[in-house]
PDB file of C-alpha atoms in Angstrom:
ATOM      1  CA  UNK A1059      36.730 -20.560  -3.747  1.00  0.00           C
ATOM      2  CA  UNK A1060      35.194 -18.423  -6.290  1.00  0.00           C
ATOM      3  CA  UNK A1061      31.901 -20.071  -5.615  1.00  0.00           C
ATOM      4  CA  UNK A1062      31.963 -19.173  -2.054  1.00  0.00           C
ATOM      5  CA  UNK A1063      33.228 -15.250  -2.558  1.00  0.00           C
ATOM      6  CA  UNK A1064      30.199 -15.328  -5.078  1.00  0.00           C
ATOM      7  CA  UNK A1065      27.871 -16.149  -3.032  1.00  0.00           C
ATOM      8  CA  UNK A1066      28.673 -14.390  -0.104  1.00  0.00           C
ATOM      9  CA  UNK A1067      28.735 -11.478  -2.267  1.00  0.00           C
ATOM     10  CA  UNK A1068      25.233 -12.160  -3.381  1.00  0.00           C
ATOM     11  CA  UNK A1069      23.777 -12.702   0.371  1.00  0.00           C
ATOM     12  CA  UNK A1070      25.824  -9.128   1.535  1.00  0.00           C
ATOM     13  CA  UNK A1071      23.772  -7.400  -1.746  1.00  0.00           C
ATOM     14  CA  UNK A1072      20.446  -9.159  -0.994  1.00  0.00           C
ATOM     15  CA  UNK A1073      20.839  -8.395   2.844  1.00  0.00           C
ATOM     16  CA  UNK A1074      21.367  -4.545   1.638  1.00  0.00           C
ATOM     17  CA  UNK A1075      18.711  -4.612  -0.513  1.00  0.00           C
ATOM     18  CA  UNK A1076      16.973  -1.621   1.052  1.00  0.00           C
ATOM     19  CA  UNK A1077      12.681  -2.688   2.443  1.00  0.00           C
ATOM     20  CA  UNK A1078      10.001  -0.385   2.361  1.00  0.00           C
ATOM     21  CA  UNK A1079       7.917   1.536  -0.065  1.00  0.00           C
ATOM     22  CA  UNK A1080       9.267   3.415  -2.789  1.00  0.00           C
ATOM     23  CA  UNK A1081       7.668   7.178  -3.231  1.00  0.00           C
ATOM     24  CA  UNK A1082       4.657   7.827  -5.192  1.00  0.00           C
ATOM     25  CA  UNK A1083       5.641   9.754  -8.441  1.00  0.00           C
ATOM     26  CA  UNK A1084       2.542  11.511  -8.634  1.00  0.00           C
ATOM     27  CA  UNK A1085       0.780  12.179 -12.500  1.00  0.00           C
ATOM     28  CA  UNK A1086       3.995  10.181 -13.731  1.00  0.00           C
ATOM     29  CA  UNK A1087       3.531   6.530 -12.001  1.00  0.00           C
ATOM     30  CA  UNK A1088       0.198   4.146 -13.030  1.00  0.00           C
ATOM     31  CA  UNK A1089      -1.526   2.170 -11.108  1.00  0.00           C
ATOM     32  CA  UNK A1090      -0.503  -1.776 -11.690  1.00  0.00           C
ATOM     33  CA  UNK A1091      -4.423  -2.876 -11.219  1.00  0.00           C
ATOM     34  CA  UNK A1092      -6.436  -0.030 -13.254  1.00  0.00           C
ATOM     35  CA  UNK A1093      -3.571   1.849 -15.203  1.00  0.00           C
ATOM     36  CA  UNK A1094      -4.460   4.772 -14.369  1.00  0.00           C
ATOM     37  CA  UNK A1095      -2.267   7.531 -13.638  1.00  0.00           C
ATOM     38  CA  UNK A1096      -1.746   8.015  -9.741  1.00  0.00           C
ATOM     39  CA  UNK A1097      -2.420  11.557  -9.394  1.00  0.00           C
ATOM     40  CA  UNK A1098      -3.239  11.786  -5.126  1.00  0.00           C
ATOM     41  CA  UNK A1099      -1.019  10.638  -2.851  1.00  0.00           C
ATOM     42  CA  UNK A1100      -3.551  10.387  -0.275  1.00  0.00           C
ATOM     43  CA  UNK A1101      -5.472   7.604  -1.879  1.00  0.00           C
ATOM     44  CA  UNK A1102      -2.295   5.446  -3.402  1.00  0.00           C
ATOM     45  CA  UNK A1103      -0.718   2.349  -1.937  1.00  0.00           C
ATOM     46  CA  UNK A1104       1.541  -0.056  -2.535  1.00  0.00           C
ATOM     47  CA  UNK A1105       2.255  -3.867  -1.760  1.00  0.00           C
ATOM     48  CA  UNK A1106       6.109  -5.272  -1.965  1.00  0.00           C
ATOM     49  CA  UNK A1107       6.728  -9.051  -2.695  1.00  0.00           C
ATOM     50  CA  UNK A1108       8.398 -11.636  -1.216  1.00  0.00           C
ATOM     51  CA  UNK A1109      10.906 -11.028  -4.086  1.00  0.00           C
ATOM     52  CA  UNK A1110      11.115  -7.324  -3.409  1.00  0.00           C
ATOM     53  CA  UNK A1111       8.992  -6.513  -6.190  1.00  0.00           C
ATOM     54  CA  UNK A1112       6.630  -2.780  -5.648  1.00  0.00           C
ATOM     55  CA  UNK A1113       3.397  -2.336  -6.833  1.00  0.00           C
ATOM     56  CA  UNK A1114       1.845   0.514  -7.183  1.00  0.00           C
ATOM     57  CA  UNK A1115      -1.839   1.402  -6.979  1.00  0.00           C
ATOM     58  CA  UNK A1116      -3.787   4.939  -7.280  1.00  0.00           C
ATOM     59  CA  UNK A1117      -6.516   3.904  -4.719  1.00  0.00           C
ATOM     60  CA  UNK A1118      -6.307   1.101  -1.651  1.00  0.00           C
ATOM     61  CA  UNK A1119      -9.169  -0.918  -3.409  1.00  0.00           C
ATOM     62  CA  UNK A1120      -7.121  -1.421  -6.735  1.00  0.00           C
ATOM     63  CA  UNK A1121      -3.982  -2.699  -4.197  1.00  0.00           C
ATOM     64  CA  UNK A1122      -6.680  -4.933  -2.928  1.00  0.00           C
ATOM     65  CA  UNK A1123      -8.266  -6.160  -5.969  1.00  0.00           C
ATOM     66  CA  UNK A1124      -4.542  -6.261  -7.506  1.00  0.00           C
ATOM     67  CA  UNK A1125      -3.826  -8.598  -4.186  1.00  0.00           C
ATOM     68  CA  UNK A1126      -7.379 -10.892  -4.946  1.00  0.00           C
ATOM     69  CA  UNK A1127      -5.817 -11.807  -8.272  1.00  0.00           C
ATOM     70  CA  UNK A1128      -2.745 -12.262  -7.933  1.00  0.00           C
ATOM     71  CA  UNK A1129      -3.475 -14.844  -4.558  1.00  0.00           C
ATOM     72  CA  UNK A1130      -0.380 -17.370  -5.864  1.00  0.00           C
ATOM     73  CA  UNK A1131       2.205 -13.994  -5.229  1.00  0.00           C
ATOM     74  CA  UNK A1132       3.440 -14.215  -2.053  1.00  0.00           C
ATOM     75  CA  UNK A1133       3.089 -10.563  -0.734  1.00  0.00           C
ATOM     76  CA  UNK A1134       5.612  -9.018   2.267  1.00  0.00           C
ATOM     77  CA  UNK A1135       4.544  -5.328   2.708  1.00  0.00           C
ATOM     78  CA  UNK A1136       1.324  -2.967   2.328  1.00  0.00           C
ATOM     79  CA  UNK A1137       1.757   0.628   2.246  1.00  0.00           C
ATOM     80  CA  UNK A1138      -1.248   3.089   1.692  1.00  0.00           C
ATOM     81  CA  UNK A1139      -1.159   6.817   1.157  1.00  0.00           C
ATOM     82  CA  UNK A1140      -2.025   8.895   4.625  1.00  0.00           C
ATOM     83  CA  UNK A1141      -4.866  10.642   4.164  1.00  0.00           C
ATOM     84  CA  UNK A1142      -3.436  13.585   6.806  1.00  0.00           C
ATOM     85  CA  UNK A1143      -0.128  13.631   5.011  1.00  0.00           C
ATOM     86  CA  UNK A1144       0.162  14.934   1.002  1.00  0.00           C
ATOM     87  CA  UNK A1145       2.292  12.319  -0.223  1.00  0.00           C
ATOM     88  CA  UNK A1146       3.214   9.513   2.172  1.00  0.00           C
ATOM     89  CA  UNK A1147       2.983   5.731   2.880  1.00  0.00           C
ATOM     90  CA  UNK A1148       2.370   4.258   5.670  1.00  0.00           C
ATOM     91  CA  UNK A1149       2.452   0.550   6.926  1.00  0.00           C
ATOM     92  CA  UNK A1150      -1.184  -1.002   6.429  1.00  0.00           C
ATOM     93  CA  UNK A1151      -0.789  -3.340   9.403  1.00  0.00           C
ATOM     94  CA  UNK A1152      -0.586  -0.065  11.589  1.00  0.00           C
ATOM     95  CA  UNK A1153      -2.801   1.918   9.906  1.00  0.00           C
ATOM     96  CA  UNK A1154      -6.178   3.348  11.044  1.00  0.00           C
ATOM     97  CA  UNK A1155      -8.537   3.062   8.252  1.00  0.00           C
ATOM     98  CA  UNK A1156     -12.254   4.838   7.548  1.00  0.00           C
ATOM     99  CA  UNK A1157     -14.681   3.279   4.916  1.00  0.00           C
ATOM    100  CA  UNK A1158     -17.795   4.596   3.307  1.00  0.00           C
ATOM    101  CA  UNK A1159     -19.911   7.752   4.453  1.00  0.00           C
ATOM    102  CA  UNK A1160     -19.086  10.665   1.978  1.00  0.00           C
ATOM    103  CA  UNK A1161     -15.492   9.317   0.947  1.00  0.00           C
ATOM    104  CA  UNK A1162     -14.335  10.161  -2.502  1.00  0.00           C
ATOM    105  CA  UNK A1163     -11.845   8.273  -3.981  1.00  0.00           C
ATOM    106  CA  UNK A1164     -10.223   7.834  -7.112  1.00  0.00           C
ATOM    107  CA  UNK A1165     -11.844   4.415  -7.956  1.00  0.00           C
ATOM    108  CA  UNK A1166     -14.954   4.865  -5.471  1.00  0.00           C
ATOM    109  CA  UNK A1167     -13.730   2.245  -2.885  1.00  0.00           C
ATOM    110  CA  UNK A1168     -14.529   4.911  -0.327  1.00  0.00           C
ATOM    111  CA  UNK A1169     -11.469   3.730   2.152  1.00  0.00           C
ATOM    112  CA  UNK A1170      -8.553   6.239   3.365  1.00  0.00           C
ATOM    113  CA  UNK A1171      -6.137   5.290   5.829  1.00  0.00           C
ATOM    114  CA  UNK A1172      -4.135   7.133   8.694  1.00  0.00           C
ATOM    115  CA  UNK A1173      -1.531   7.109  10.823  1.00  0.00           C
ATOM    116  CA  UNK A1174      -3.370   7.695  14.462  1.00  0.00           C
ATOM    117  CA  UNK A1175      -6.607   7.298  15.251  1.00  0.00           C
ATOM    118  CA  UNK A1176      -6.819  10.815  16.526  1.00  0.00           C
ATOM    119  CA  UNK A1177      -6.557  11.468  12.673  1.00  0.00           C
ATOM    120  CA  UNK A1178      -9.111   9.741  11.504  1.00  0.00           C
ATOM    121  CA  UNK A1179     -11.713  10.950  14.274  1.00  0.00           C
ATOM    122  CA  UNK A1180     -10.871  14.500  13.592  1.00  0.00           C
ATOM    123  CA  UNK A1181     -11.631  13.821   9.483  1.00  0.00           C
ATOM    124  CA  UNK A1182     -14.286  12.037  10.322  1.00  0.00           C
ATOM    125  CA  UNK A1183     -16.484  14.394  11.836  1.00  0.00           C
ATOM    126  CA  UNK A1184     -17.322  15.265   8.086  1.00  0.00           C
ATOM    127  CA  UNK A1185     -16.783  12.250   6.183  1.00  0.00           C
ATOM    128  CA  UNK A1186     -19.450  10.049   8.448  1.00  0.00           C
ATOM    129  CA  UNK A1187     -17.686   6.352   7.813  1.00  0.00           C
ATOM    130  CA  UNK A1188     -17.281   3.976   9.786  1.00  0.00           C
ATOM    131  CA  UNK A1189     -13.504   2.935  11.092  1.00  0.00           C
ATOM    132  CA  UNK A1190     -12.358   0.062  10.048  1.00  0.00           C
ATOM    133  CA  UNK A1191      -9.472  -2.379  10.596  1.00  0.00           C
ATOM    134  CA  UNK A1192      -6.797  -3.551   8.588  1.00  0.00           C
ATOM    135  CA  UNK A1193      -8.097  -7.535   8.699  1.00  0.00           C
ATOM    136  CA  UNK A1194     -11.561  -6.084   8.174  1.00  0.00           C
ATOM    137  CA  UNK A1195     -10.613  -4.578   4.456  1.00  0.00           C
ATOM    138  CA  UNK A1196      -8.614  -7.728   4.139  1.00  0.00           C
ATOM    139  CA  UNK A1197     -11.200  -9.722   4.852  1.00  0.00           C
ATOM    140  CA  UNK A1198     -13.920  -7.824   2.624  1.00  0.00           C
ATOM    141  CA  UNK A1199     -11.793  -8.718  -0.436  1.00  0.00           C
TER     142      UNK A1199
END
């Protein structure tokens, strides 16, 4: 009987266990791929395990390298920073992303992410990039 309260116990907790990113701690949090210090919320990202596990990255390239090397981890969730936004993640999978042109970024991977495509036409009238798809920075990894 104890067994069985146990363990229905455990499956309530796990079921509970809340999904989703976790905020950036800006200039306090490092990034799990270069170590450095993630100091723009614009550029970060983060990828949750199967496990639950976060990882957290200062630029969507280190998430990706981070990703490339670790190919035996079973990953569950990408988040990357919106450019449009000061401090928030967003899904990748839903994400509009823009790659190259005159993007800065904190480990020159040139790729920023947002939430609409309206977004990312309206920075990109200065930035000059190209738009480009979640699969297609997959993919180029």
């Amino acid at each position: 009987m104890k067994k069985v309260l146990l363990v229905l116990v455990s499956v309530f907790l796990w079921s509970c266990h809340p999904s989703g990113p976790k905020s950036l701690k800006l200039n306090t949090d490092s990034c799990d791929f270069c170590k450095m210090s993630i100091s723009s919320g614009k550029h970060g990202a983060e990828v949750v395990t199967q496990k639950g596990r976060v990882y957290k990255f200062d630029d969507i390239g280190c998430m990706m390298q981070y990703v490339k090397e670790n190919n035996e981890t079973e990953f569950k969730e990408f988040y990357v920073g919106d450019f449009s936004k000061t401090n928030e993640l967003i899904r990748a999978e839903q994400s509009v992303f823009l790659q190259g042109g005159t993007i800065q970024s904190p480990m020159n991977s040139k790729i920023i992410a947002f939430s609409t495509m309206e977004e990312a036409k309206k920075h990109n009238n200065s930035l000059k990039a190209r738009v480009v798809s979640w699969n297609d920075i997959k993919n180029s990894y």
